[in-house]
PDB file of C-alpha atoms in Angstrom:
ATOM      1  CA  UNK M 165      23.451 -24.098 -26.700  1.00  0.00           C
ATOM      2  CA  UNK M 166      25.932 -24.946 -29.020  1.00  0.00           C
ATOM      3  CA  UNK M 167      29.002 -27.818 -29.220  1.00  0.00           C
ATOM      4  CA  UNK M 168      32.079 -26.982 -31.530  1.00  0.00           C
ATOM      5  CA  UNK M 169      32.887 -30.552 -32.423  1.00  0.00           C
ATOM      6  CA  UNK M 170      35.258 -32.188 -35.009  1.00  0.00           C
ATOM      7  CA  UNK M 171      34.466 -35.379 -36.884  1.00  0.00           C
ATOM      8  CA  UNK M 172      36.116 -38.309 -35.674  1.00  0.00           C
ATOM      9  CA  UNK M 173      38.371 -36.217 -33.260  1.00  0.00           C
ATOM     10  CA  UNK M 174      38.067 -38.063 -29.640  1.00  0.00           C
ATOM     11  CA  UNK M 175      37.372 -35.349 -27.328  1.00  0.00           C
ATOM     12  CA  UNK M 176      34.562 -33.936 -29.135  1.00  0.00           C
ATOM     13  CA  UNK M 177      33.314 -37.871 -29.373  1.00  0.00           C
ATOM     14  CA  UNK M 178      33.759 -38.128 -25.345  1.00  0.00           C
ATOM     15  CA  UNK M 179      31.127 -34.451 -25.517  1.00  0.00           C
ATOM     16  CA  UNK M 180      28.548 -36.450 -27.547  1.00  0.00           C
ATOM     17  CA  UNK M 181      28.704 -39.830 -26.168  1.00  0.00           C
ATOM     18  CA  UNK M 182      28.259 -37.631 -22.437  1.00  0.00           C
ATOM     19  CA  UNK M 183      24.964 -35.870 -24.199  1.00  0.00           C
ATOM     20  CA  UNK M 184      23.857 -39.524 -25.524  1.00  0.00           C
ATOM     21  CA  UNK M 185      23.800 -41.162 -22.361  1.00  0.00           C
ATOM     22  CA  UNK M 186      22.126 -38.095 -20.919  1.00  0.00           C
ATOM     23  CA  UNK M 187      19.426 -38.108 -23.323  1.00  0.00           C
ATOM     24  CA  UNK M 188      19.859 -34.430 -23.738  1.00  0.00           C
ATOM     25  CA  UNK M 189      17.967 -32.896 -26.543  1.00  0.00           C
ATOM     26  CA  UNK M 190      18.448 -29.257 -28.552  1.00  0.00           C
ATOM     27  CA  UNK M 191      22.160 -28.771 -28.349  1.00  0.00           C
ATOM     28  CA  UNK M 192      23.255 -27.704 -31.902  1.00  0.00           C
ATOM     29  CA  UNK M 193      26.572 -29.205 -33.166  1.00  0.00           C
ATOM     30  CA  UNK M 194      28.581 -27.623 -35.359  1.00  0.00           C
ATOM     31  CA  UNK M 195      31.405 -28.819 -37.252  1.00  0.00           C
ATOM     32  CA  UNK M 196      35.078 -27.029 -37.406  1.00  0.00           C
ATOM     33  CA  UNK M 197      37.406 -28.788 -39.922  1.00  0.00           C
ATOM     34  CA  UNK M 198      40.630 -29.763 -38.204  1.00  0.00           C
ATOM     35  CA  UNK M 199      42.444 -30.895 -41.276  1.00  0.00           C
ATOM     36  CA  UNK M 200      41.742 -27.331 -43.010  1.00  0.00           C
ATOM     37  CA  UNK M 201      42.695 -25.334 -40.053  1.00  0.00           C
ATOM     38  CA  UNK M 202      39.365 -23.936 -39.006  1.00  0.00           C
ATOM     39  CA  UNK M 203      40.331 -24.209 -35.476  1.00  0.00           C
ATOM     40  CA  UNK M 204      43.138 -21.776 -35.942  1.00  0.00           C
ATOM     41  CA  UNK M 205      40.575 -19.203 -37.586  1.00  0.00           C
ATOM     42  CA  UNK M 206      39.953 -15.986 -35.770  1.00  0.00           C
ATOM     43  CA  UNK M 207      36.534 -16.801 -35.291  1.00  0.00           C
ATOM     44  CA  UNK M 208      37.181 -20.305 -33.394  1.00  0.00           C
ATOM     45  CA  UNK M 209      39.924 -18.419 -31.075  1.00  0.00           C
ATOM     46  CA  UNK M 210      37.661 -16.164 -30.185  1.00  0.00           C
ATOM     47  CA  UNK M 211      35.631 -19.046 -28.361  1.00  0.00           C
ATOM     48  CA  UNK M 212      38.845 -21.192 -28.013  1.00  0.00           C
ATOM     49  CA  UNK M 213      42.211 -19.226 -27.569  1.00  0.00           C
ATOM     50  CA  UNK M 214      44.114 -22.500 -27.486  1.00  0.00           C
ATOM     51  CA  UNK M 215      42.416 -23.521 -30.732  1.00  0.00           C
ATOM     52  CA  UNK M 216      40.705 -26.568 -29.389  1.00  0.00           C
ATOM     53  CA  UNK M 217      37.952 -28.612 -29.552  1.00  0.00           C
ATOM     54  CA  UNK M 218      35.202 -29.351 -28.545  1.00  0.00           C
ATOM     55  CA  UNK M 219      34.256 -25.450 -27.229  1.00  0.00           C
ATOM     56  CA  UNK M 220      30.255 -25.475 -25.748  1.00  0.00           C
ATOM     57  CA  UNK M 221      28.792 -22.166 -26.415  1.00  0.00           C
ATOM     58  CA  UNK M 222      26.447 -20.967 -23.379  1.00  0.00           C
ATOM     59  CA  UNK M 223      22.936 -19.247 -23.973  1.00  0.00           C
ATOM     60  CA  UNK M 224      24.090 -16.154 -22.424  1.00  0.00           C
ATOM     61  CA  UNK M 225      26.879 -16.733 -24.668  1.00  0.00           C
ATOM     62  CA  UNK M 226      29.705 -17.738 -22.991  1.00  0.00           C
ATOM     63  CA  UNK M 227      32.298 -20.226 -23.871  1.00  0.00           C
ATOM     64  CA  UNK M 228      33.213 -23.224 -22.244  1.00  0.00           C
ATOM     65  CA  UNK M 229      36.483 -25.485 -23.289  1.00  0.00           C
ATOM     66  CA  UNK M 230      37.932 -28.184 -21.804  1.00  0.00           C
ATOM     67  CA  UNK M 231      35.917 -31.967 -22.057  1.00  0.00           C
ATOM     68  CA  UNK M 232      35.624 -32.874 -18.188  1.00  0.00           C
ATOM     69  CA  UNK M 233      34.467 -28.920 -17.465  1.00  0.00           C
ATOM     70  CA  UNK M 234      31.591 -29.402 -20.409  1.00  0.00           C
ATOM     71  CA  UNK M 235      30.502 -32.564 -19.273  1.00  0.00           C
ATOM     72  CA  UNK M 236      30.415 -30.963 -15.208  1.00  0.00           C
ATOM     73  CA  UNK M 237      28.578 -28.687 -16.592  1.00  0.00           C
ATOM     74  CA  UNK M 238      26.172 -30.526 -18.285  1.00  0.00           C
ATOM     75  CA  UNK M 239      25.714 -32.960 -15.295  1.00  0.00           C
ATOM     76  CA  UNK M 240      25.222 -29.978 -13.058  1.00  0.00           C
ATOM     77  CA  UNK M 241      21.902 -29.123 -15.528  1.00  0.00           C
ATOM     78  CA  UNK M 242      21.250 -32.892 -16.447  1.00  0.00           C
ATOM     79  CA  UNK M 243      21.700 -34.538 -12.950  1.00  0.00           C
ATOM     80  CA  UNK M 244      19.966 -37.738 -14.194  1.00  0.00           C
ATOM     81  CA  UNK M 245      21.280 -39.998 -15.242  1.00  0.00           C
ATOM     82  CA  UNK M 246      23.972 -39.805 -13.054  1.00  0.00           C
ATOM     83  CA  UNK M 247      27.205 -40.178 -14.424  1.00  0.00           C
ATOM     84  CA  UNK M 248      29.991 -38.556 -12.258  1.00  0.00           C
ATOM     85  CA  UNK M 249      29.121 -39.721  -8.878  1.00  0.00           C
ATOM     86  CA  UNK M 250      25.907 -38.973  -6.417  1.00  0.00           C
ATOM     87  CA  UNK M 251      27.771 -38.702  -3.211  1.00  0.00           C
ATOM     88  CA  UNK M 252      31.168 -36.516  -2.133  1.00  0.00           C
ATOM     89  CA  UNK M 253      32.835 -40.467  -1.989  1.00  0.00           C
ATOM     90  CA  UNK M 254      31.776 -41.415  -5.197  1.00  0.00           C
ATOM     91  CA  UNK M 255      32.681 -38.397  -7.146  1.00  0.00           C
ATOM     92  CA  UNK M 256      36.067 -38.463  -5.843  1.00  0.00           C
ATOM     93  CA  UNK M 257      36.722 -42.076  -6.566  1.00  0.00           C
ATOM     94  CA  UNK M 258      35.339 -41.441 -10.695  1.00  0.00           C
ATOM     95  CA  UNK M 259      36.783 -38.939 -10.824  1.00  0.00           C
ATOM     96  CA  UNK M 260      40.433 -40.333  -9.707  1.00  0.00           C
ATOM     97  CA  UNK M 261      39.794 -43.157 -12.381  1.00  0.00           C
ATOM     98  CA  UNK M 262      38.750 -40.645 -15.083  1.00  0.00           C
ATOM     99  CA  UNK M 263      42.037 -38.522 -14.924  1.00  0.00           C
ATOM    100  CA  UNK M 264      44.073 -41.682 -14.707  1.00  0.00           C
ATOM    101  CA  UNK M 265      42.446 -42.990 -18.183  1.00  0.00           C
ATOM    102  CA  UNK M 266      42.623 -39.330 -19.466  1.00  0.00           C
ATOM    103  CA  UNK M 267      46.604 -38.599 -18.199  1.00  0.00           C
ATOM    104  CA  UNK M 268      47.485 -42.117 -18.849  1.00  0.00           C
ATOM    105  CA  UNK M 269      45.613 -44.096 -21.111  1.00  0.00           C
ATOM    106  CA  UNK M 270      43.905 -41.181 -23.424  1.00  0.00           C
ATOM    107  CA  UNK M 271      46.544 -39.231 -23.114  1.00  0.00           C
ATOM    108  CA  UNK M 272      49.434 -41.643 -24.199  1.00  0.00           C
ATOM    109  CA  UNK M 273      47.261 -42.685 -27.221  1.00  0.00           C
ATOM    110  CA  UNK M 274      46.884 -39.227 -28.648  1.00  0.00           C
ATOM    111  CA  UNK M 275      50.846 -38.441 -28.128  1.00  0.00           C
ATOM    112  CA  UNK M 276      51.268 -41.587 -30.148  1.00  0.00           C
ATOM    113  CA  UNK M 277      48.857 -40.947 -32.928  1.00  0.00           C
ATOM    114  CA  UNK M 278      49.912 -37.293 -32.965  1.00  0.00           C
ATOM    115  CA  UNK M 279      53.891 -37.605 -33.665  1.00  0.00           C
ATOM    116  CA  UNK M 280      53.832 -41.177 -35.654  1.00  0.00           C
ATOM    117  CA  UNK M 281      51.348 -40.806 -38.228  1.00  0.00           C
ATOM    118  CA  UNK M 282      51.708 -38.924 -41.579  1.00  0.00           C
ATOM    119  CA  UNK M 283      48.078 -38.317 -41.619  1.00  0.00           C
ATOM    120  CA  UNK M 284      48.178 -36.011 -38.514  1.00  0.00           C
ATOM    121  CA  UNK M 285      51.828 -34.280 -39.594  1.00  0.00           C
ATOM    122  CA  UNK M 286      49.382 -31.193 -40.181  1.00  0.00           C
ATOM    123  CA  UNK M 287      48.211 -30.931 -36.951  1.00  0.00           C
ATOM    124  CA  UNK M 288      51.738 -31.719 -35.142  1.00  0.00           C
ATOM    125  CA  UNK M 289      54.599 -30.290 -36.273  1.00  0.00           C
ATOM    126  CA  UNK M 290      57.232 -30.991 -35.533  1.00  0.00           C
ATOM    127  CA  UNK M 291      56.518 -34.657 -34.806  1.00  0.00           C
ATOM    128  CA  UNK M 292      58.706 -36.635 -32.780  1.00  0.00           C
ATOM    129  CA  UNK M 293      58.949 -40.623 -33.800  1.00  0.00           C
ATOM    130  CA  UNK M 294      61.092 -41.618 -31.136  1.00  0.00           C
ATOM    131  CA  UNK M 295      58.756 -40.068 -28.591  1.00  0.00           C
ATOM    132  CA  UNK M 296      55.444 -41.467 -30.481  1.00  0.00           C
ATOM    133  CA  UNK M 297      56.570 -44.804 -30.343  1.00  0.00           C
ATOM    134  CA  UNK M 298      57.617 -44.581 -26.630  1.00  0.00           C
ATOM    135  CA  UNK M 299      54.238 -43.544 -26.052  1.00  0.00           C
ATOM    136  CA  UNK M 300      52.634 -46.733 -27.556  1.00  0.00           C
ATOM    137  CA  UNK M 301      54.661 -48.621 -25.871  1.00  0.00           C
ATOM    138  CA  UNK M 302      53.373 -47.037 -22.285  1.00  0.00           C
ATOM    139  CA  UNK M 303      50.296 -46.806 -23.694  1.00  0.00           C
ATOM    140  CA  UNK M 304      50.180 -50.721 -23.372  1.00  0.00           C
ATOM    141  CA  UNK M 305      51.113 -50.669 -19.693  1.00  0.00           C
ATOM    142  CA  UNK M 306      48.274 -48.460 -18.703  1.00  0.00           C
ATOM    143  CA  UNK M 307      45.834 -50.667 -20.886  1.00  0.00           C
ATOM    144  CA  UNK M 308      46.956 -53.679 -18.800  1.00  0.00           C
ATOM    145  CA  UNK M 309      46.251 -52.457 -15.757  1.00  0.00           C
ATOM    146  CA  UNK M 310      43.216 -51.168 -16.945  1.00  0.00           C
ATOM    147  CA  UNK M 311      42.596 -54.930 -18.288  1.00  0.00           C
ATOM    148  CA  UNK M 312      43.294 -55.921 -14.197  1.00  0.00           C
ATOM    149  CA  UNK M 313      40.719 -53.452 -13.390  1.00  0.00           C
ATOM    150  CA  UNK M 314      38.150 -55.293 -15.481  1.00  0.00           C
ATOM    151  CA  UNK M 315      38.485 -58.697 -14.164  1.00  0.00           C
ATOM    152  CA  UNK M 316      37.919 -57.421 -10.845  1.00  0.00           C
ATOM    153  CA  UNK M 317      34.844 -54.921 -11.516  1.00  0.00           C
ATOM    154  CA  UNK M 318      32.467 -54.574 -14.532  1.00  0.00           C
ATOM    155  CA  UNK M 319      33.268 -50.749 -15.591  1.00  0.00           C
ATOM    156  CA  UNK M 320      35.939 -48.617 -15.128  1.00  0.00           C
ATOM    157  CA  UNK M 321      35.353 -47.016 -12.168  1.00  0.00           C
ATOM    158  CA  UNK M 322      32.893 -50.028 -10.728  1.00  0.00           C
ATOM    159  CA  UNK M 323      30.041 -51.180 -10.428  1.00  0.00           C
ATOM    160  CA  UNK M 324      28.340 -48.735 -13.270  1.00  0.00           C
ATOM    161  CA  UNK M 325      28.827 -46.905 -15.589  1.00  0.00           C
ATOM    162  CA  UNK M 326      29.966 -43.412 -15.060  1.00  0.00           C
ATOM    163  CA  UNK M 327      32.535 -40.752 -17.185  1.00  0.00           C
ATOM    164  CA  UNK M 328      35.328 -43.210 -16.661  1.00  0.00           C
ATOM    165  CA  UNK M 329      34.057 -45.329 -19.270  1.00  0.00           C
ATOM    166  CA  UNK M 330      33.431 -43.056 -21.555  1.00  0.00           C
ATOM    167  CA  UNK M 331      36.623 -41.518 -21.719  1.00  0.00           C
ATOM    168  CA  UNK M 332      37.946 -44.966 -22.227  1.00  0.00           C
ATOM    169  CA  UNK M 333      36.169 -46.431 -24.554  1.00  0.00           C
ATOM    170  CA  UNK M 334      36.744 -43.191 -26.796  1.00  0.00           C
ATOM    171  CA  UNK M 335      40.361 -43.674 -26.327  1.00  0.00           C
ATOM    172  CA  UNK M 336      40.762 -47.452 -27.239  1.00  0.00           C
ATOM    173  CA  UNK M 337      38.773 -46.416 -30.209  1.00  0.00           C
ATOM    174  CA  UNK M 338      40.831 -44.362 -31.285  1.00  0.00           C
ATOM    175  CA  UNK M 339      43.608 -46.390 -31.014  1.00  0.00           C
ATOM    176  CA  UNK M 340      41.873 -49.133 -33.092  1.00  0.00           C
ATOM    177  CA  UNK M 341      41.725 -47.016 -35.563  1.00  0.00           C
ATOM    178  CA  UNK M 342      44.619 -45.407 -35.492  1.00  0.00           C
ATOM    179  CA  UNK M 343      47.560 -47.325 -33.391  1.00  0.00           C
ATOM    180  CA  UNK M 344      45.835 -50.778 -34.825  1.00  0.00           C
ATOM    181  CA  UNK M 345      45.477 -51.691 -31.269  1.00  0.00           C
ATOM    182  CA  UNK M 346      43.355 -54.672 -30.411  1.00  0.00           C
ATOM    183  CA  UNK M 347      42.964 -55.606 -26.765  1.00  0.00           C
ATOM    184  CA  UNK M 348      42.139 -59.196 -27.226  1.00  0.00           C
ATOM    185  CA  UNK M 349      44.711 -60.046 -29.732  1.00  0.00           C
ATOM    186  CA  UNK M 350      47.619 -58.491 -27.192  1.00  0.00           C
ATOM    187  CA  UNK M 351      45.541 -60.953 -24.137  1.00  0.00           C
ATOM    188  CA  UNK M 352      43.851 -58.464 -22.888  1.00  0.00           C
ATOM    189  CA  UNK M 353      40.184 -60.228 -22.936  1.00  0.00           C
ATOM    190  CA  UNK M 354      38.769 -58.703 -19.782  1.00  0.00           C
ATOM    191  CA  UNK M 355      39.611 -55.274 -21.880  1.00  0.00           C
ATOM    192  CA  UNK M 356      38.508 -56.865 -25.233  1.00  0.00           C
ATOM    193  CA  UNK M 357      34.869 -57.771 -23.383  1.00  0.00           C
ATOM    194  CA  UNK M 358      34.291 -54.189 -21.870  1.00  0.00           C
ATOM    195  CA  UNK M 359      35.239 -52.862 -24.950  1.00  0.00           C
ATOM    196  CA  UNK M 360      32.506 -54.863 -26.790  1.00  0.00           C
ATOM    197  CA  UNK M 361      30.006 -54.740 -24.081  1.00  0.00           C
ATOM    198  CA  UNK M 362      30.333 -50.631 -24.363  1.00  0.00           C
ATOM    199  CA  UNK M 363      29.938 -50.899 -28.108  1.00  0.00           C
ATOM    200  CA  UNK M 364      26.808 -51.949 -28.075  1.00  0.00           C
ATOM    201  CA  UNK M 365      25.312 -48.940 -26.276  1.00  0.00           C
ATOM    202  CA  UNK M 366      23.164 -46.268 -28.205  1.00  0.00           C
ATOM    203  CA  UNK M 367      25.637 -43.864 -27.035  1.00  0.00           C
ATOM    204  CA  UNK M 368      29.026 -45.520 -28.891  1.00  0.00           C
ATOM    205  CA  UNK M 369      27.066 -45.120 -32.270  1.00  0.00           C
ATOM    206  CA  UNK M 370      27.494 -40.918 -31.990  1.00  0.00           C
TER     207      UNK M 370
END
């Protein structure tokens, strides 16, 4: 198989940090330059109409988009170690908390990032300040209650480690690096500490 990734770009980074924790060996990445339009090529539509990333390309090859259907897919071959859920119950519940951190959280950030800073004017045009900056500003209420969350439970989704955390920890670092956001210095220390504790995984170093 093969993953269509982008350097630094967050969804790819929520792909590999999946594979890390998986321990899955003999997928071959390759890169597609965002910044010089290699997603819009012919070649890249042809395994992403929508010209995104990351795209997982199949050994019978077909083409599989879309982060949370890669990752299903590679827990369906990979069932250990579990990261989605083991029973009906559980799944559902992950699941839930995943597509709140994506929709919210994740989703928020990028919206931000996208129509606020010069450096990604080639990849979002037009961009919208007004709109951006609203964003951030939401963005902040979702990270609070995700900071609630934590002081309750030690992961996102509970008591271990699943997707959930993964797709969160991906977008708070991206909005380190790009929003300047810092969870402990807005008093968000239970977010601060999961962010930290994360860090320190193998996986967080893809």
């Amino acid at each position: 198989m093969k993953l269509y990734v982008s350097p630094r770009a967050p969804n790819p980074r929520r792909v590999q940090m999946f594979i890390a924790e998986k321990g899955i060996r003999g997928i071959e990445e390759v890169a597609v330059d965002l910044v010089k339009g290699e997603h819009r090529s012919s070649d890249h539509r042809a395994r992403s109409p929508l010209a995104k990333v990351p795209v997982l390309e199949l050994d019978d090859g077909r083409y599989l988009g879309e982060t949370r259907a890669i990752c299903s897919y590679l827990e369906g071959l990979y069932p250990e170690p579990n990261l989605m859920g083991d029973s009906f119950e559980e799944r559902a519940f992950v699941e839930m908390t995943d597509r709140r951190v994506e929709l919210y959280l994740f989703g928020g950030i990028m919206n931000c990032v996208r129509h606020t800073h010069p450096g990604l004017a080639p990849l979002e045009q037009p961009q919208f300040e007004d709109f951006g900056r609203s964003q951030g500003e939401k963005v902040r209420e979702v990270a609070r209650w995700l900071d609630e969350e934590l002081g309750r439970q030690p992961f996102v989704a509970g008591e271990r480690f699943t997707i959930a955390d993964i797709t969160a920890f991906c977008a708070i670092e991206f909005a380190r690096g790009l929003m300047r956001f810092r969870p402990g210095a807005e008093g968000m220390a239970n977010l601060q500490d999961w962010r930290d504790r994360i860090a320190e995984r193998p996986s967080a170093r893809v």
